[in-house]
Amino acid sequence: MTAPSAFASVSALVRKETSMVYDEGKEYLVEARLTPLATARGLGLEQYVARLAFDADERRKVVDALTINETSWFRDHSPYQAFTDVMLPSLLEQRALTRRLRIWSAACSSGQEAYSIAMLLDQHLPAGWSHEIVATDISTAMLDRVRNGRYSQVEVNRGLPATSLVRYFTRVGREWEIAERLRERVRVQHLNLAAPYVGLGTFDVIWLRNVLIYFDAATKADILRRMLPMLAPDGYLLLGSSETTLDLPPDLAAAWQREQIGRVPAYRRAPAMSLTSTGA
Ligand SMILES: C[S@@+](CC[C@H](N)C(=O)[O-])C[C@H]1O[C@@H](n2cnc3c(N)ncnc32)[C@H](O)[C@@H]1O
């Protein structure tokens, strides 16, 4: 078992680097995920944890090992349905002059979310339109996976329709590689959601799904406050199915207007809200 001091030190490290909350009770997870890293260095778990104080490379590996990267193609289905049926037609009308869309997959994990969106845009965007999907995550290992665009058989079995597998993937050895033309559409960038969002521009749709659950209330509020100017005034924000704006401070909850689209709540910027910024 992890010594309490070693667990506290890993928990503080993860909190500092990612804002993710690793409370007591998660000792088993820390032990299971860090033991292979310690073993690879020929160290016991506690010796390894002590080393983290002065080894940035190992700290990065620890962050990679402790992020929860659970994802799948077209996860939960209904957000993608709402995107195709309602958001996209509305944006096509609103952007008729510029004919350009920008989408942000804001905690992209291994890329299934970004590439699911890329497939839908490939199918539904009229000729003459351009688009960019920006895929960001804190885990450098996950970002490498998005860049590689290769998935195992088990991964493609999770939510990817057979027709899309045939249309967009090529078999390479035991893996499936996503088409170059979709990969070209996805710009991969390292980003800590709890740090400033510099130089990203604004987006028409932000997918911020299944990541706020790992943060405390203050971090979640800070992220959603700083997300407001990142979204075009007529854009859409999508959260995970267990995430909501209901528990935010009242001014911030009011700044995000909830709009039910089919089975999914989408969030839109309330007009002309003035908010107190907490930085960044
Ligand atoms: C459970 S996955 C969600 C993936 C995808 N959005 C989905 O809904 O399927 C959560 C992702 O959030 C990332 N993450 C955790 N803390 C983060 C932070 N502070 N900044 C950016 N990404 C973070 C993790 O690395 C992980 O890939």
PDB file of C-alpha atoms and ligand atoms in Angstrom:
ATOM      1  CA  MET A   1       0.000   0.000   0.000  1.00  0.00           C
ATOM      2  CA  THR A   2       1.108   3.572  -0.694  1.00  0.00           C
ATOM      3  CA  ALA A   3       2.367   5.334   2.457  1.00  0.00           C
ATOM      4  CA  PRO A   4       0.027   8.216   3.412  1.00  0.00           C
ATOM      5  CA  SER A   5       2.804  10.791   2.913  1.00  0.00           C
ATOM      6  CA  ALA A   6       3.641   9.436  -0.554  1.00  0.00           C
ATOM      7  CA  PHE A   7      -0.034   9.493  -1.528  1.00  0.00           C
ATOM      8  CA  ALA A   8      -0.423  13.047  -0.212  1.00  0.00           C
ATOM      9  CA  SER A   9       2.615  14.154  -2.181  1.00  0.00           C
ATOM     10  CA  VAL A  10       1.331  12.568  -5.452  1.00  0.00           C
ATOM     11  CA  SER A  11      -2.117  13.998  -4.836  1.00  0.00           C
ATOM     12  CA  ALA A  12      -0.609  17.499  -4.331  1.00  0.00           C
ATOM     13  CA  LEU A  13       1.521  17.115  -7.456  1.00  0.00           C
ATOM     14  CA  VAL A  14      -1.454  16.129  -9.623  1.00  0.00           C
ATOM     15  CA  ARG A  15      -3.517  18.940  -8.138  1.00  0.00           C
ATOM     16  CA  LYS A  16      -0.776  21.468  -8.883  1.00  0.00           C
ATOM     17  CA  GLU A  17      -0.116  20.270 -12.441  1.00  0.00           C
ATOM     18  CA  THR A  18      -3.670  19.469 -13.604  1.00  0.00           C
ATOM     19  CA  SER A  19      -6.129  20.749 -10.954  1.00  0.00           C
ATOM     20  CA  MET A  20      -7.522  17.212 -10.798  1.00  0.00           C
ATOM     21  CA  VAL A  21      -8.647  16.218  -7.320  1.00  0.00           C
ATOM     22  CA  TYR A  22      -7.225  12.919  -6.069  1.00  0.00           C
ATOM     23  CA  ASP A  23      -8.909  12.507  -2.695  1.00  0.00           C
ATOM     24  CA  GLU A  24      -8.169   9.920  -0.049  1.00  0.00           C
ATOM     25  CA  GLY A  25      -9.622   6.602  -1.114  1.00  0.00           C
ATOM     26  CA  LYS A  26      -7.824   6.719  -4.469  1.00  0.00           C
ATOM     27  CA  GLU A  27      -4.627   5.213  -3.022  1.00  0.00           C
ATOM     28  CA  TYR A  28      -5.240   1.962  -4.940  1.00  0.00           C
ATOM     29  CA  LEU A  29      -5.386   3.864  -8.234  1.00  0.00           C
ATOM     30  CA  VAL A  30      -2.173   5.777  -7.562  1.00  0.00           C
ATOM     31  CA  GLU A  31      -0.441   2.571  -6.561  1.00  0.00           C
ATOM     32  CA  ALA A  32      -1.683   0.645  -9.617  1.00  0.00           C
ATOM     33  CA  ARG A  33      -0.697   3.361 -12.055  1.00  0.00           C
ATOM     34  CA  LEU A  34       2.639   4.431 -10.574  1.00  0.00           C
ATOM     35  CA  THR A  35       4.069   1.030  -9.692  1.00  0.00           C
ATOM     36  CA  PRO A  36       4.992   0.246 -13.338  1.00  0.00           C
ATOM     37  CA  LEU A  37       6.742   3.640 -13.611  1.00  0.00           C
ATOM     38  CA  ALA A  38       8.668   3.021 -10.391  1.00  0.00           C
ATOM     39  CA  THR A  39       9.593  -0.508 -11.485  1.00  0.00           C
ATOM     40  CA  ALA A  40      10.846   0.796 -14.849  1.00  0.00           C
ATOM     41  CA  ARG A  41      13.228   3.023 -12.883  1.00  0.00           C
ATOM     42  CA  GLY A  42      14.268   0.151 -10.597  1.00  0.00           C
ATOM     43  CA  LEU A  43      12.757   1.929  -7.597  1.00  0.00           C
ATOM     44  CA  GLY A  44      10.195   1.167  -4.930  1.00  0.00           C
ATOM     45  CA  LEU A  45       7.051   3.294  -5.014  1.00  0.00           C
ATOM     46  CA  GLU A  46       8.067   5.572  -2.160  1.00  0.00           C
ATOM     47  CA  GLN A  47      11.577   6.123  -3.511  1.00  0.00           C
ATOM     48  CA  TYR A  48      10.038   6.926  -6.889  1.00  0.00           C
ATOM     49  CA  VAL A  49       7.631   9.454  -5.398  1.00  0.00           C
ATOM     50  CA  ALA A  50      10.537  11.140  -3.592  1.00  0.00           C
ATOM     51  CA  ARG A  51      12.364  11.438  -6.908  1.00  0.00           C
ATOM     52  CA  LEU A  52       9.474  13.355  -8.503  1.00  0.00           C
ATOM     53  CA  ALA A  53      10.439  16.532  -6.636  1.00  0.00           C
ATOM     54  CA  PHE A  54      13.463  16.995  -8.912  1.00  0.00           C
ATOM     55  CA  ASP A  55      12.592  15.017 -12.072  1.00  0.00           C
ATOM     56  CA  ALA A  56      10.316  16.916 -14.472  1.00  0.00           C
ATOM     57  CA  ASP A  57      10.320  14.091 -17.010  1.00  0.00           C
ATOM     58  CA  GLU A  58       8.961  11.607 -14.480  1.00  0.00           C
ATOM     59  CA  ARG A  59       6.432  14.193 -13.273  1.00  0.00           C
ATOM     60  CA  ARG A  60       5.078  14.399 -16.833  1.00  0.00           C
ATOM     61  CA  LYS A  61       4.801  10.596 -16.914  1.00  0.00           C
ATOM     62  CA  VAL A  62       2.917  10.652 -13.608  1.00  0.00           C
ATOM     63  CA  VAL A  63       0.447  13.204 -14.966  1.00  0.00           C
ATOM     64  CA  ASP A  64      -0.033  11.028 -18.063  1.00  0.00           C
ATOM     65  CA  ALA A  65      -0.518   7.941 -15.891  1.00  0.00           C
ATOM     66  CA  LEU A  66      -3.050   9.554 -13.560  1.00  0.00           C
ATOM     67  CA  THR A  67      -5.329  11.306 -16.049  1.00  0.00           C
ATOM     68  CA  ILE A  68      -8.507   9.365 -16.730  1.00  0.00           C
ATOM     69  CA  ASN A  69      -8.653   8.986 -20.504  1.00  0.00           C
ATOM     70  CA  GLU A  70     -11.889   7.053 -20.880  1.00  0.00           C
ATOM     71  CA  THR A  71     -13.507   7.960 -24.217  1.00  0.00           C
ATOM     72  CA  SER A  72     -15.270   6.460 -27.228  1.00  0.00           C
ATOM     73  CA  TRP A  73     -16.500   7.313 -30.718  1.00  0.00           C
ATOM     74  CA  PHE A  74     -19.678   9.415 -30.841  1.00  0.00           C
ATOM     75  CA  ARG A  75     -19.817   9.140 -27.038  1.00  0.00           C
ATOM     76  CA  ASP A  76     -23.408   9.269 -25.738  1.00  0.00           C
ATOM     77  CA  HIS A  77     -24.632   9.652 -29.340  1.00  0.00           C
ATOM     78  CA  SER A  78     -27.161  12.459 -28.646  1.00  0.00           C
ATOM     79  CA  PRO A  79     -24.635  15.370 -28.580  1.00  0.00           C
ATOM     80  CA  TYR A  80     -23.518  14.342 -32.055  1.00  0.00           C
ATOM     81  CA  GLN A  81     -27.137  14.052 -33.190  1.00  0.00           C
ATOM     82  CA  ALA A  82     -27.822  17.561 -31.836  1.00  0.00           C
ATOM     83  CA  PHE A  83     -24.671  18.836 -33.535  1.00  0.00           C
ATOM     84  CA  THR A  84     -25.722  17.483 -36.932  1.00  0.00           C
ATOM     85  CA  ASP A  85     -29.453  18.213 -36.714  1.00  0.00           C
ATOM     86  CA  VAL A  86     -29.530  21.644 -35.060  1.00  0.00           C
ATOM     87  CA  MET A  87     -26.183  23.316 -34.364  1.00  0.00           C
ATOM     88  CA  LEU A  88     -24.654  22.748 -37.776  1.00  0.00           C
ATOM     89  CA  PRO A  89     -27.679  23.961 -39.813  1.00  0.00           C
ATOM     90  CA  SER A  90     -27.904  27.071 -37.620  1.00  0.00           C
ATOM     91  CA  LEU A  91     -24.164  27.783 -37.945  1.00  0.00           C
ATOM     92  CA  LEU A  92     -24.266  27.220 -41.712  1.00  0.00           C
ATOM     93  CA  GLU A  93     -26.849  29.973 -41.897  1.00  0.00           C
ATOM     94  CA  GLN A  94     -25.004  32.320 -39.526  1.00  0.00           C
ATOM     95  CA  ARG A  95     -21.607  31.828 -41.186  1.00  0.00           C
ATOM     96  CA  ALA A  96     -22.829  32.034 -44.802  1.00  0.00           C
ATOM     97  CA  LEU A  97     -20.429  34.925 -45.468  1.00  0.00           C
ATOM     98  CA  THR A  98     -17.225  33.543 -43.970  1.00  0.00           C
ATOM     99  CA  ARG A  99     -18.046  29.881 -44.693  1.00  0.00           C
ATOM    100  CA  ARG A 100     -15.679  28.770 -41.971  1.00  0.00           C
ATOM    101  CA  LEU A 101     -16.246  26.870 -38.729  1.00  0.00           C
ATOM    102  CA  ARG A 102     -13.969  26.354 -35.750  1.00  0.00           C
ATOM    103  CA  ILE A 103     -14.590  23.599 -33.226  1.00  0.00           C
ATOM    104  CA  TRP A 104     -12.722  22.892 -29.971  1.00  0.00           C
ATOM    105  CA  SER A 105     -12.421  19.455 -28.421  1.00  0.00           C
ATOM    106  CA  ALA A 106     -11.210  20.775 -25.089  1.00  0.00           C
ATOM    107  CA  ALA A 107     -10.159  17.578 -23.301  1.00  0.00           C
ATOM    108  CA  CYS A 108      -9.700  15.345 -26.298  1.00  0.00           C
ATOM    109  CA  SER A 109      -8.081  12.290 -24.710  1.00  0.00           C
ATOM    110  CA  SER A 110      -6.981   9.924 -27.531  1.00  0.00           C
ATOM    111  CA  GLY A 111      -8.947  11.828 -30.173  1.00  0.00           C
ATOM    112  CA  GLN A 112     -12.185   9.903 -30.635  1.00  0.00           C
ATOM    113  CA  GLU A 113     -14.246  13.044 -29.922  1.00  0.00           C
ATOM    114  CA  ALA A 114     -12.308  15.267 -32.364  1.00  0.00           C
ATOM    115  CA  TYR A 115     -12.308  12.644 -35.117  1.00  0.00           C
ATOM    116  CA  SER A 116     -16.022  11.853 -34.612  1.00  0.00           C
ATOM    117  CA  ILE A 117     -16.694  15.566 -35.223  1.00  0.00           C
ATOM    118  CA  ALA A 118     -14.338  15.499 -38.219  1.00  0.00           C
ATOM    119  CA  MET A 119     -16.344  12.629 -39.746  1.00  0.00           C
ATOM    120  CA  LEU A 120     -19.616  14.522 -39.326  1.00  0.00           C
ATOM    121  CA  LEU A 121     -18.168  17.679 -40.867  1.00  0.00           C
ATOM    122  CA  ASP A 122     -16.783  15.618 -43.734  1.00  0.00           C
ATOM    123  CA  GLN A 123     -20.301  14.370 -44.397  1.00  0.00           C
ATOM    124  CA  HIS A 124     -22.370  17.492 -43.722  1.00  0.00           C
ATOM    125  CA  LEU A 125     -20.311  20.566 -44.578  1.00  0.00           C
ATOM    126  CA  PRO A 126     -21.210  21.887 -48.041  1.00  0.00           C
ATOM    127  CA  ALA A 127     -18.489  22.310 -50.670  1.00  0.00           C
ATOM    128  CA  GLY A 128     -16.611  25.592 -50.372  1.00  0.00           C
ATOM    129  CA  TRP A 129     -16.626  25.633 -46.557  1.00  0.00           C
ATOM    130  CA  SER A 130     -13.505  25.270 -44.453  1.00  0.00           C
ATOM    131  CA  HIS A 131     -13.162  24.178 -40.869  1.00  0.00           C
ATOM    132  CA  GLU A 132     -10.631  23.598 -38.146  1.00  0.00           C
ATOM    133  CA  ILE A 133     -10.934  21.299 -35.154  1.00  0.00           C
ATOM    134  CA  VAL A 134      -8.581  22.147 -32.314  1.00  0.00           C
ATOM    135  CA  ALA A 135      -7.939  19.177 -30.023  1.00  0.00           C
ATOM    136  CA  THR A 136      -6.325  19.967 -26.669  1.00  0.00           C
ATOM    137  CA  ASP A 137      -5.456  17.928 -23.594  1.00  0.00           C
ATOM    138  CA  ILE A 138      -3.039  18.058 -20.689  1.00  0.00           C
ATOM    139  CA  SER A 139      -1.672  14.586 -21.358  1.00  0.00           C
ATOM    140  CA  THR A 140       1.198  14.600 -23.847  1.00  0.00           C
ATOM    141  CA  ALA A 141       0.823  10.827 -24.287  1.00  0.00           C
ATOM    142  CA  MET A 142      -2.800  11.323 -25.360  1.00  0.00           C
ATOM    143  CA  LEU A 143      -1.850  14.128 -27.757  1.00  0.00           C
ATOM    144  CA  ASP A 144       0.703  11.829 -29.396  1.00  0.00           C
ATOM    145  CA  ARG A 145      -2.082   9.324 -29.903  1.00  0.00           C
ATOM    146  CA  VAL A 146      -4.306  11.942 -31.576  1.00  0.00           C
ATOM    147  CA  ARG A 147      -1.442  12.879 -33.905  1.00  0.00           C
ATOM    148  CA  ASN A 148      -0.829   9.213 -34.738  1.00  0.00           C
ATOM    149  CA  GLY A 149      -4.510   8.617 -35.421  1.00  0.00           C
ATOM    150  CA  ARG A 150      -4.164   4.858 -34.844  1.00  0.00           C
ATOM    151  CA  TYR A 151      -6.618   2.769 -32.864  1.00  0.00           C
ATOM    152  CA  SER A 152      -6.813  -0.844 -31.735  1.00  0.00           C
ATOM    153  CA  GLN A 153      -9.607  -3.214 -32.706  1.00  0.00           C
ATOM    154  CA  VAL A 154     -11.061  -2.880 -29.192  1.00  0.00           C
ATOM    155  CA  GLU A 155     -11.095   0.910 -29.541  1.00  0.00           C
ATOM    156  CA  VAL A 156     -12.784   0.965 -32.944  1.00  0.00           C
ATOM    157  CA  ASN A 157     -15.402  -1.416 -31.558  1.00  0.00           C
ATOM    158  CA  ARG A 158     -16.489   1.263 -29.078  1.00  0.00           C
ATOM    159  CA  GLY A 159     -19.128   3.352 -30.830  1.00  0.00           C
ATOM    160  CA  LEU A 160     -17.738   3.558 -34.352  1.00  0.00           C
ATOM    161  CA  PRO A 161     -20.331   2.546 -36.981  1.00  0.00           C
ATOM    162  CA  ALA A 162     -19.036  -0.120 -39.393  1.00  0.00           C
ATOM    163  CA  THR A 163     -19.729   2.204 -42.329  1.00  0.00           C
ATOM    164  CA  SER A 164     -17.440   4.875 -40.817  1.00  0.00           C
ATOM    165  CA  LEU A 165     -14.720   2.294 -40.172  1.00  0.00           C
ATOM    166  CA  VAL A 166     -14.804   1.302 -43.822  1.00  0.00           C
ATOM    167  CA  ARG A 167     -14.987   4.877 -45.052  1.00  0.00           C
ATOM    168  CA  TYR A 168     -12.356   6.558 -42.908  1.00  0.00           C
ATOM    169  CA  PHE A 169      -9.863   3.925 -41.708  1.00  0.00           C
ATOM    170  CA  THR A 170      -7.149   1.765 -43.202  1.00  0.00           C
ATOM    171  CA  ARG A 171      -5.856  -1.341 -41.506  1.00  0.00           C
ATOM    172  CA  VAL A 172      -2.177  -1.061 -40.562  1.00  0.00           C
ATOM    173  CA  GLY A 173      -0.967  -4.293 -38.950  1.00  0.00           C
ATOM    174  CA  ARG A 174      -3.182  -4.880 -35.927  1.00  0.00           C
ATOM    175  CA  GLU A 175      -4.382  -1.270 -35.810  1.00  0.00           C
ATOM    176  CA  TRP A 176      -6.706   1.020 -37.734  1.00  0.00           C
ATOM    177  CA  GLU A 177      -5.392   4.331 -39.040  1.00  0.00           C
ATOM    178  CA  ILE A 178      -7.691   7.269 -39.617  1.00  0.00           C
ATOM    179  CA  ALA A 179      -7.707   8.940 -43.043  1.00  0.00           C
ATOM    180  CA  GLU A 180      -5.108  11.639 -43.672  1.00  0.00           C
ATOM    181  CA  ARG A 181      -7.789  14.089 -44.802  1.00  0.00           C
ATOM    182  CA  LEU A 182      -9.419  13.933 -41.358  1.00  0.00           C
ATOM    183  CA  ARG A 183      -6.102  14.147 -39.541  1.00  0.00           C
ATOM    184  CA  GLU A 184      -5.268  17.302 -41.488  1.00  0.00           C
ATOM    185  CA  ARG A 185      -8.382  18.942 -40.074  1.00  0.00           C
ATOM    186  CA  VAL A 186      -7.437  18.359 -36.443  1.00  0.00           C
ATOM    187  CA  ARG A 187      -4.874  20.700 -34.875  1.00  0.00           C
ATOM    188  CA  VAL A 188      -3.402  19.141 -31.756  1.00  0.00           C
ATOM    189  CA  GLN A 189      -2.231  21.404 -28.950  1.00  0.00           C
ATOM    190  CA  HIS A 190      -1.138  20.924 -25.361  1.00  0.00           C
ATOM    191  CA  LEU A 191      -3.361  22.871 -22.974  1.00  0.00           C
ATOM    192  CA  ASN A 192      -4.080  22.825 -19.277  1.00  0.00           C
ATOM    193  CA  LEU A 193      -7.708  23.901 -18.916  1.00  0.00           C
ATOM    194  CA  ALA A 194      -6.881  25.397 -15.535  1.00  0.00           C
ATOM    195  CA  ALA A 195      -4.248  27.727 -17.071  1.00  0.00           C
ATOM    196  CA  PRO A 196      -4.777  30.742 -19.391  1.00  0.00           C
ATOM    197  CA  TYR A 197      -6.160  30.156 -22.898  1.00  0.00           C
ATOM    198  CA  VAL A 198      -3.782  32.165 -25.028  1.00  0.00           C
ATOM    199  CA  GLY A 199      -3.881  32.459 -28.805  1.00  0.00           C
ATOM    200  CA  LEU A 200      -6.627  29.918 -29.384  1.00  0.00           C
ATOM    201  CA  GLY A 201      -9.111  32.318 -30.981  1.00  0.00           C
ATOM    202  CA  THR A 202     -12.862  31.833 -30.670  1.00  0.00           C
ATOM    203  CA  PHE A 203     -14.917  28.773 -31.502  1.00  0.00           C
ATOM    204  CA  ASP A 204     -18.368  28.043 -32.893  1.00  0.00           C
ATOM    205  CA  VAL A 205     -18.782  24.883 -30.833  1.00  0.00           C
ATOM    206  CA  ILE A 206     -16.816  23.888 -27.741  1.00  0.00           C
ATOM    207  CA  TRP A 207     -16.901  20.268 -26.614  1.00  0.00           C
ATOM    208  CA  LEU A 208     -15.927  20.329 -22.935  1.00  0.00           C
ATOM    209  CA  ARG A 209     -17.125  16.866 -22.075  1.00  0.00           C
ATOM    210  CA  ASN A 210     -16.339  14.570 -19.169  1.00  0.00           C
ATOM    211  CA  VAL A 211     -13.496  16.579 -17.682  1.00  0.00           C
ATOM    212  CA  LEU A 212     -15.104  19.116 -15.307  1.00  0.00           C
ATOM    213  CA  ILE A 213     -16.066  16.203 -13.057  1.00  0.00           C
ATOM    214  CA  TYR A 214     -12.412  15.847 -12.037  1.00  0.00           C
ATOM    215  CA  PHE A 215     -12.101  19.421 -10.717  1.00  0.00           C
ATOM    216  CA  ASP A 216     -13.255  21.135  -7.534  1.00  0.00           C
ATOM    217  CA  ALA A 217     -16.071  23.707  -7.665  1.00  0.00           C
ATOM    218  CA  ALA A 218     -13.748  26.738  -7.793  1.00  0.00           C
ATOM    219  CA  THR A 219     -11.693  25.349 -10.688  1.00  0.00           C
ATOM    220  CA  LYS A 220     -14.820  24.363 -12.580  1.00  0.00           C
ATOM    221  CA  ALA A 221     -16.276  27.868 -12.147  1.00  0.00           C
ATOM    222  CA  ASP A 222     -12.992  29.477 -13.179  1.00  0.00           C
ATOM    223  CA  ILE A 223     -12.841  27.339 -16.353  1.00  0.00           C
ATOM    224  CA  LEU A 224     -16.448  28.072 -17.308  1.00  0.00           C
ATOM    225  CA  ARG A 225     -15.898  31.796 -16.703  1.00  0.00           C
ATOM    226  CA  ARG A 226     -12.873  31.857 -18.979  1.00  0.00           C
ATOM    227  CA  MET A 227     -14.710  29.734 -21.595  1.00  0.00           C
ATOM    228  CA  LEU A 228     -17.294  32.492 -22.167  1.00  0.00           C
ATOM    229  CA  PRO A 229     -15.119  34.701 -24.414  1.00  0.00           C
ATOM    230  CA  MET A 230     -13.760  31.601 -26.168  1.00  0.00           C
ATOM    231  CA  LEU A 231     -17.197  30.895 -27.628  1.00  0.00           C
ATOM    232  CA  ALA A 232     -18.706  32.915 -30.489  1.00  0.00           C
ATOM    233  CA  PRO A 233     -21.772  34.840 -29.245  1.00  0.00           C
ATOM    234  CA  ASP A 234     -24.052  32.504 -31.243  1.00  0.00           C
ATOM    235  CA  GLY A 235     -21.991  29.380 -30.545  1.00  0.00           C
ATOM    236  CA  TYR A 236     -22.675  26.274 -28.459  1.00  0.00           C
ATOM    237  CA  LEU A 237     -20.953  24.661 -25.480  1.00  0.00           C
ATOM    238  CA  LEU A 238     -21.454  20.969 -24.796  1.00  0.00           C
ATOM    239  CA  LEU A 239     -20.765  19.345 -21.423  1.00  0.00           C
ATOM    240  CA  GLY A 240     -20.715  15.685 -20.405  1.00  0.00           C
ATOM    241  CA  SER A 241     -23.984  13.968 -19.508  1.00  0.00           C
ATOM    242  CA  SER A 242     -23.286  14.216 -15.752  1.00  0.00           C
ATOM    243  CA  GLU A 243     -21.972  17.801 -15.915  1.00  0.00           C
ATOM    244  CA  THR A 244     -24.066  20.934 -15.478  1.00  0.00           C
ATOM    245  CA  THR A 245     -23.869  24.669 -14.830  1.00  0.00           C
ATOM    246  CA  LEU A 246     -26.486  24.484 -12.055  1.00  0.00           C
ATOM    247  CA  ASP A 247     -23.946  24.493  -9.235  1.00  0.00           C
ATOM    248  CA  LEU A 248     -22.057  27.586 -10.469  1.00  0.00           C
ATOM    249  CA  PRO A 249     -22.093  30.986  -8.728  1.00  0.00           C
ATOM    250  CA  PRO A 250     -25.373  32.711  -9.754  1.00  0.00           C
ATOM    251  CA  ASP A 251     -23.825  35.341 -12.078  1.00  0.00           C
ATOM    252  CA  LEU A 252     -21.914  32.661 -13.970  1.00  0.00           C
ATOM    253  CA  ALA A 253     -24.853  30.234 -14.100  1.00  0.00           C
ATOM    254  CA  ALA A 254     -26.917  33.057 -15.626  1.00  0.00           C
ATOM    255  CA  ALA A 255     -24.195  33.830 -18.171  1.00  0.00           C
ATOM    256  CA  TRP A 256     -24.558  30.328 -19.615  1.00  0.00           C
ATOM    257  CA  GLN A 257     -28.065  29.861 -20.980  1.00  0.00           C
ATOM    258  CA  ARG A 258     -29.207  26.303 -21.172  1.00  0.00           C
ATOM    259  CA  GLU A 259     -30.960  25.297 -24.381  1.00  0.00           C
ATOM    260  CA  GLN A 260     -32.409  21.822 -24.738  1.00  0.00           C
ATOM    261  CA  ILE A 261     -31.623  20.359 -28.162  1.00  0.00           C
ATOM    262  CA  GLY A 262     -33.295  16.985 -28.543  1.00  0.00           C
ATOM    263  CA  ARG A 263     -31.999  14.969 -25.607  1.00  0.00           C
ATOM    264  CA  VAL A 264     -29.013  17.215 -24.912  1.00  0.00           C
ATOM    265  CA  PRO A 265     -28.665  20.422 -22.961  1.00  0.00           C
ATOM    266  CA  ALA A 266     -26.406  22.819 -24.872  1.00  0.00           C
ATOM    267  CA  TYR A 267     -25.110  26.026 -23.304  1.00  0.00           C
ATOM    268  CA  ARG A 268     -25.078  29.394 -25.024  1.00  0.00           C
ATOM    269  CA  ARG A 269     -23.769  32.791 -24.023  1.00  0.00           C
ATOM    270  CA  ALA A 270     -26.438  34.980 -22.519  1.00  0.00           C
ATOM    271  CA  PRO A 271     -26.508  38.317 -24.353  1.00  0.00           C
ATOM    272  CA  ALA A 272     -24.571  41.259 -22.884  1.00  0.00           C
ATOM    273  CA  MET A 273     -23.566  39.788 -19.558  1.00  0.00           C
ATOM    274  CA  SER A 274     -20.845  41.531 -17.651  1.00  0.00           C
ATOM    275  CA  LEU A 275     -18.854  39.246 -15.420  1.00  0.00           C
ATOM    276  CA  THR A 276     -16.109  39.668 -12.918  1.00  0.00           C
ATOM    277  CA  SER A 277     -13.054  37.962 -14.344  1.00  0.00           C
ATOM    278  CA  THR A 278     -10.928  35.850 -12.026  1.00  0.00           C
ATOM    279  CA  GLY A 279      -7.839  36.242 -14.170  1.00  0.00           C
ATOM    280  CA  ALA A 280      -6.427  34.982 -17.467  1.00  0.00           C
TER     281      ALA A 280
HETATM  282  C1  LIG B   1     -12.461  11.222 -19.484  1.00  0.00           C
HETATM  283  S1  LIG B   1     -11.493  12.042 -20.703  1.00  0.00           S
HETATM  284  C2  LIG B   1     -12.739  12.828 -21.690  1.00  0.00           C
HETATM  285  C3  LIG B   1     -12.468  12.663 -23.171  1.00  0.00           C
HETATM  286  C4  LIG B   1     -13.567  13.196 -24.093  1.00  0.00           C
HETATM  287  N1  LIG B   1     -13.799  14.609 -23.887  1.00  0.00           N
HETATM  288  C5  LIG B   1     -14.848  12.427 -23.922  1.00  0.00           C
HETATM  289  O1  LIG B   1     -15.837  12.983 -23.424  1.00  0.00           O
HETATM  290  O2  LIG B   1     -14.880  11.242 -24.285  1.00  0.00           O
HETATM  291  C6  LIG B   1     -10.839  13.392 -19.740  1.00  0.00           C
HETATM  292  C7  LIG B   1      -9.605  14.041 -20.367  1.00  0.00           C
HETATM  293  O3  LIG B   1      -9.350  15.257 -19.662  1.00  0.00           O
HETATM  294  C8  LIG B   1      -7.961  15.455 -19.636  1.00  0.00           C
HETATM  295  N2  LIG B   1      -7.626  16.407 -18.567  1.00  0.00           N
HETATM  296  C9  LIG B   1      -7.601  16.215 -17.216  1.00  0.00           C
HETATM  297  N3  LIG B   1      -7.229  17.347 -16.587  1.00  0.00           N
HETATM  298  C10 LIG B   1      -7.024  18.275 -17.550  1.00  0.00           C
HETATM  299  C11 LIG B   1      -6.624  19.640 -17.534  1.00  0.00           C
HETATM  300  N4  LIG B   1      -6.354  20.268 -16.386  1.00  0.00           N
HETATM  301  N5  LIG B   1      -6.513  20.282 -18.708  1.00  0.00           N
HETATM  302  C12 LIG B   1      -6.774  19.648 -19.872  1.00  0.00           C
HETATM  303  N6  LIG B   1      -7.152  18.366 -19.971  1.00  0.00           N
HETATM  304  C13 LIG B   1      -7.273  17.682 -18.811  1.00  0.00           C
HETATM  305  C14 LIG B   1      -7.394  14.057 -19.412  1.00  0.00           C
HETATM  306  O4  LIG B   1      -6.049  13.962 -19.811  1.00  0.00           O
HETATM  307  C15 LIG B   1      -8.356  13.210 -20.251  1.00  0.00           C
HETATM  308  O5  LIG B   1      -7.808  12.951 -21.533  1.00  0.00           O
END
